PDB file of N, CA and C in Angstrom:
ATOM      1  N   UNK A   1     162.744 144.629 160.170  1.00 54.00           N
ATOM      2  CA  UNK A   1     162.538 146.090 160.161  1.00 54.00           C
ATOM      3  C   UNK A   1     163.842 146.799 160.543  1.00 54.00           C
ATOM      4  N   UNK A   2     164.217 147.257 159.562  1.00 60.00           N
ATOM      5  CA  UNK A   2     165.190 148.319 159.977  1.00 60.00           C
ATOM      6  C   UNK A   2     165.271 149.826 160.905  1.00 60.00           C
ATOM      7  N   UNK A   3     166.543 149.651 161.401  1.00 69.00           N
ATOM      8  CA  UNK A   3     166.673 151.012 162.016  1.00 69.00           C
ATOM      9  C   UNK A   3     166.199 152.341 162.084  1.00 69.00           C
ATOM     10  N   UNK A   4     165.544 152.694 161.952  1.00 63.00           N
ATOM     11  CA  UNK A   4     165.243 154.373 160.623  1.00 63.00           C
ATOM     12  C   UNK A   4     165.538 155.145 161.740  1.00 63.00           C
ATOM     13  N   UNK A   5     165.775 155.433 162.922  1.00 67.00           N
ATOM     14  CA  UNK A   5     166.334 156.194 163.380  1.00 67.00           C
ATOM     15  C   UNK A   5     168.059 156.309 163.185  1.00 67.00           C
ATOM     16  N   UNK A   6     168.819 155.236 163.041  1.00 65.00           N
ATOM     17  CA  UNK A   6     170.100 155.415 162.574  1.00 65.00           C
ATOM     18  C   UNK A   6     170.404 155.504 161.261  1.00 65.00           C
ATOM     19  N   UNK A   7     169.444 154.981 160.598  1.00 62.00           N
ATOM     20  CA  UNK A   7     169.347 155.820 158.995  1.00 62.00           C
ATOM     21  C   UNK A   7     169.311 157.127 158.523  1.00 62.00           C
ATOM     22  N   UNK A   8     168.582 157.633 159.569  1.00 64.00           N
ATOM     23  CA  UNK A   8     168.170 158.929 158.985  1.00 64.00           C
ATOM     24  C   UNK A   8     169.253 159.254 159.300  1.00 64.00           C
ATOM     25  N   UNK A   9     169.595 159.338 160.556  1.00 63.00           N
ATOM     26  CA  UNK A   9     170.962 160.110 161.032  1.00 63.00           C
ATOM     27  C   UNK A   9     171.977 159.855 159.971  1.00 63.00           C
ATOM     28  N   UNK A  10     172.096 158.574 159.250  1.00 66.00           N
ATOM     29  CA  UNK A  10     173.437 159.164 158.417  1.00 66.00           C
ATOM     30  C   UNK A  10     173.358 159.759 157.028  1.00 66.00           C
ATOM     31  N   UNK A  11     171.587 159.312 156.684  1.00 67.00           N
ATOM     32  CA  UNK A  11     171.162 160.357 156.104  1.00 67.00           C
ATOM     33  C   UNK A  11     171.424 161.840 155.818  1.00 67.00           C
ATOM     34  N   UNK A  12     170.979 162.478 157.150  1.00 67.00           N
ATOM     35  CA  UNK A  12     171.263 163.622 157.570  1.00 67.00           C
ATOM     36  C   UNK A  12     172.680 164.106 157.200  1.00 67.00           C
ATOM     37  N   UNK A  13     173.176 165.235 156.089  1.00 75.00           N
ATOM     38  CA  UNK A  13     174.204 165.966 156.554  1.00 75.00           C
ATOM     39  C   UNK A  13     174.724 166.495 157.524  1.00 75.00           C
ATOM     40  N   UNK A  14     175.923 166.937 157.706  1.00 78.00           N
ATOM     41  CA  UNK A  14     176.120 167.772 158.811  1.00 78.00           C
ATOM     42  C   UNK A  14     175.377 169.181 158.582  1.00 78.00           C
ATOM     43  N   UNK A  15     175.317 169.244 157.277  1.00 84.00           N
ATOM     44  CA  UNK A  15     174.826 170.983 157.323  1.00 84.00           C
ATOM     45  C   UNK A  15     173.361 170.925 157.703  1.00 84.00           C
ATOM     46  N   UNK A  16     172.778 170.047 157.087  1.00 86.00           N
ATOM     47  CA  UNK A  16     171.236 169.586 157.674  1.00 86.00           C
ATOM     48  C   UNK A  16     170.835 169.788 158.971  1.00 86.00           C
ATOM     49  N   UNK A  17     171.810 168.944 159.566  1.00 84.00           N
ATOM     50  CA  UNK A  17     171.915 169.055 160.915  1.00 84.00           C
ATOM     51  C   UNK A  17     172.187 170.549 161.658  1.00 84.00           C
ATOM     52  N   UNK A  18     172.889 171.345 161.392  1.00 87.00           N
ATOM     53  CA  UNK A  18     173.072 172.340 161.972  1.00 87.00           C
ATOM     54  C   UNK A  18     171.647 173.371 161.469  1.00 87.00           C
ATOM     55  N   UNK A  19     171.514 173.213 160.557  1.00 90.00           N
ATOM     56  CA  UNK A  19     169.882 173.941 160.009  1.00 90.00           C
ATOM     57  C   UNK A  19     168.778 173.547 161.088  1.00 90.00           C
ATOM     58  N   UNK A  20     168.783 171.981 161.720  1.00 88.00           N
ATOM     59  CA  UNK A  20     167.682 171.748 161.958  1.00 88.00           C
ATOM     60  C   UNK A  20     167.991 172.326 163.961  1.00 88.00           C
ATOM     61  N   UNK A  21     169.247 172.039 163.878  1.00 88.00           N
ATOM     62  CA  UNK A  21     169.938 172.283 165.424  1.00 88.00           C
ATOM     63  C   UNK A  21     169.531 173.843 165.920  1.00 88.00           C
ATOM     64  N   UNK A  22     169.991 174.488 164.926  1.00 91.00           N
ATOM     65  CA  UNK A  22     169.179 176.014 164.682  1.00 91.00           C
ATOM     66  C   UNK A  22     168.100 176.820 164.663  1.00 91.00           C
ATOM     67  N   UNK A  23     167.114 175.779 164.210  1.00 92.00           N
ATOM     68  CA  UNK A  23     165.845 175.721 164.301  1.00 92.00           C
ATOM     69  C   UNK A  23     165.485 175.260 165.827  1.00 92.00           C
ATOM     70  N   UNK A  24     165.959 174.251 166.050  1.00 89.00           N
ATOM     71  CA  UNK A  24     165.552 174.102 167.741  1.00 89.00           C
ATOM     72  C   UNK A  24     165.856 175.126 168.728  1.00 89.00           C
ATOM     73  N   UNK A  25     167.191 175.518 168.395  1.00 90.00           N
ATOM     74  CA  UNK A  25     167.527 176.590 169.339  1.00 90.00           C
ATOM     75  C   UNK A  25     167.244 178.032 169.146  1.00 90.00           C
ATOM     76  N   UNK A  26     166.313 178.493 167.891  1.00 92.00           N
ATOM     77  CA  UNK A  26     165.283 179.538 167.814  1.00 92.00           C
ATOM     78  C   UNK A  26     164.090 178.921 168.753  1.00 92.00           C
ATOM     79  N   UNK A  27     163.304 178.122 168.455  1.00 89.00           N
ATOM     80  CA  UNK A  27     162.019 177.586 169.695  1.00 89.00           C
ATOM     81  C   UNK A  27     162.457 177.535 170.576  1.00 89.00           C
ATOM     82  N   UNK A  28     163.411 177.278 171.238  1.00 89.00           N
ATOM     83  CA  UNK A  28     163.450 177.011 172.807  1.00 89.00           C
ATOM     84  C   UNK A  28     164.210 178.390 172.842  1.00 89.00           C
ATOM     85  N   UNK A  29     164.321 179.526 172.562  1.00 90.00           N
ATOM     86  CA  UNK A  29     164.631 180.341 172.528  1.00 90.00           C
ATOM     87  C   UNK A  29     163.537 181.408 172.972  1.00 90.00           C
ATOM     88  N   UNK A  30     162.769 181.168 171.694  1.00 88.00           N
ATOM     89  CA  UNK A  30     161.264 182.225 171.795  1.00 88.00           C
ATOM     90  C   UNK A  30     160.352 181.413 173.122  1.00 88.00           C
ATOM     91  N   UNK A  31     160.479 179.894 173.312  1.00 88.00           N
ATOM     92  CA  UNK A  31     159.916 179.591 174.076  1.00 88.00           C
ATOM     93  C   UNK A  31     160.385 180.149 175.386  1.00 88.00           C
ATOM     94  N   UNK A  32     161.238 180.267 175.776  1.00 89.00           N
ATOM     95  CA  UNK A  32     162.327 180.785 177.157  1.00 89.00           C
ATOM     96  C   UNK A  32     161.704 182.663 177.034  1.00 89.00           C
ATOM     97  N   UNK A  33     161.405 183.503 176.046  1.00 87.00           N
ATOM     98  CA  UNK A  33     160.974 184.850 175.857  1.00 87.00           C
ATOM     99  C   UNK A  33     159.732 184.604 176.389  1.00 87.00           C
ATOM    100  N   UNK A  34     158.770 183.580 175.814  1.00 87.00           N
ATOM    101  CA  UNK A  34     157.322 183.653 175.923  1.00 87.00           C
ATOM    102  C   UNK A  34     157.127 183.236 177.451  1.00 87.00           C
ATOM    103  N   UNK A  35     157.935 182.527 178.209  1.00 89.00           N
ATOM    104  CA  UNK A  35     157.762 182.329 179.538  1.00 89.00           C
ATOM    105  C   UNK A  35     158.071 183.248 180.401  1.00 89.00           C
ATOM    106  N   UNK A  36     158.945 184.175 179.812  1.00 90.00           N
ATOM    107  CA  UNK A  36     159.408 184.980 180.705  1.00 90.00           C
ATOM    108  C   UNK A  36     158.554 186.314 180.745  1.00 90.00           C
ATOM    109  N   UNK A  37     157.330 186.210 179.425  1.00 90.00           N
ATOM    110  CA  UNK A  37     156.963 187.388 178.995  1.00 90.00           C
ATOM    111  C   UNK A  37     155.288 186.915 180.156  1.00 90.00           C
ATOM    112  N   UNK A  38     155.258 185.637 180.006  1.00 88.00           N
ATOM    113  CA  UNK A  38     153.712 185.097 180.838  1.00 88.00           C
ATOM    114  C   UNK A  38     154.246 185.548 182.420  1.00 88.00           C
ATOM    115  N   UNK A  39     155.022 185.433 182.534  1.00 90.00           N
ATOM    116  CA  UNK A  39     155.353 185.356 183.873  1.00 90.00           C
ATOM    117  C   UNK A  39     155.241 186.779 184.782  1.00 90.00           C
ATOM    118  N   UNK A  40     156.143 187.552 183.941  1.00 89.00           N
ATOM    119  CA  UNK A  40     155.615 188.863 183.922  1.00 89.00           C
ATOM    120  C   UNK A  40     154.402 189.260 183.997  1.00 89.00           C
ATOM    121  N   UNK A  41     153.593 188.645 183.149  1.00 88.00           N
ATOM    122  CA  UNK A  41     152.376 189.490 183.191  1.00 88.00           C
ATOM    123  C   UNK A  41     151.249 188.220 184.395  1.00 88.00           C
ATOM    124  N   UNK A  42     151.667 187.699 184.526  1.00 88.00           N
ATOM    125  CA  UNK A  42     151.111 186.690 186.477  1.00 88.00           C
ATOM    126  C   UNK A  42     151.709 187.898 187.131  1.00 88.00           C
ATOM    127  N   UNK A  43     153.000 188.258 187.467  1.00 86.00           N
ATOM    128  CA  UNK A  43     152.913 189.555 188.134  1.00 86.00           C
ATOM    129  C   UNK A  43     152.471 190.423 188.143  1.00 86.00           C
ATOM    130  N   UNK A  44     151.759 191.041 187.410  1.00 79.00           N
ATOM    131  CA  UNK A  44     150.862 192.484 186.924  1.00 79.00           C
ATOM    132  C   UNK A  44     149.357 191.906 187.269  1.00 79.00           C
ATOM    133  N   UNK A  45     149.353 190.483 186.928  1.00 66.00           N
ATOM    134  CA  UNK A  45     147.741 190.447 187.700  1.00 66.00           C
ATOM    135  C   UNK A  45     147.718 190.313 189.183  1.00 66.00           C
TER     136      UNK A  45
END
């Protein structure tokens, strides 16, 4: 059985990669808003 995690990776372009890198760092983005937005509102209750 082969690797498929080091496959994919060379699979993967670099531009791929920055698309998908981008994509992560929109979610943990909105995720970091949505915590900050819950949190806020634990203070108001």
């Amino acid at each position: 059985m082969p690797d498929l995690g080091a496959y994919k990776i060379r699979e993967i372009s670099s531009g791929e990669l920055q698309v998908q890198l981008n994509k992560w760092a929109r979610q943990a983005k909105s995720g970091v808003v949505w915590g900050r937005y819950l949190k806020q509102l634990f203070n108001y209750a």
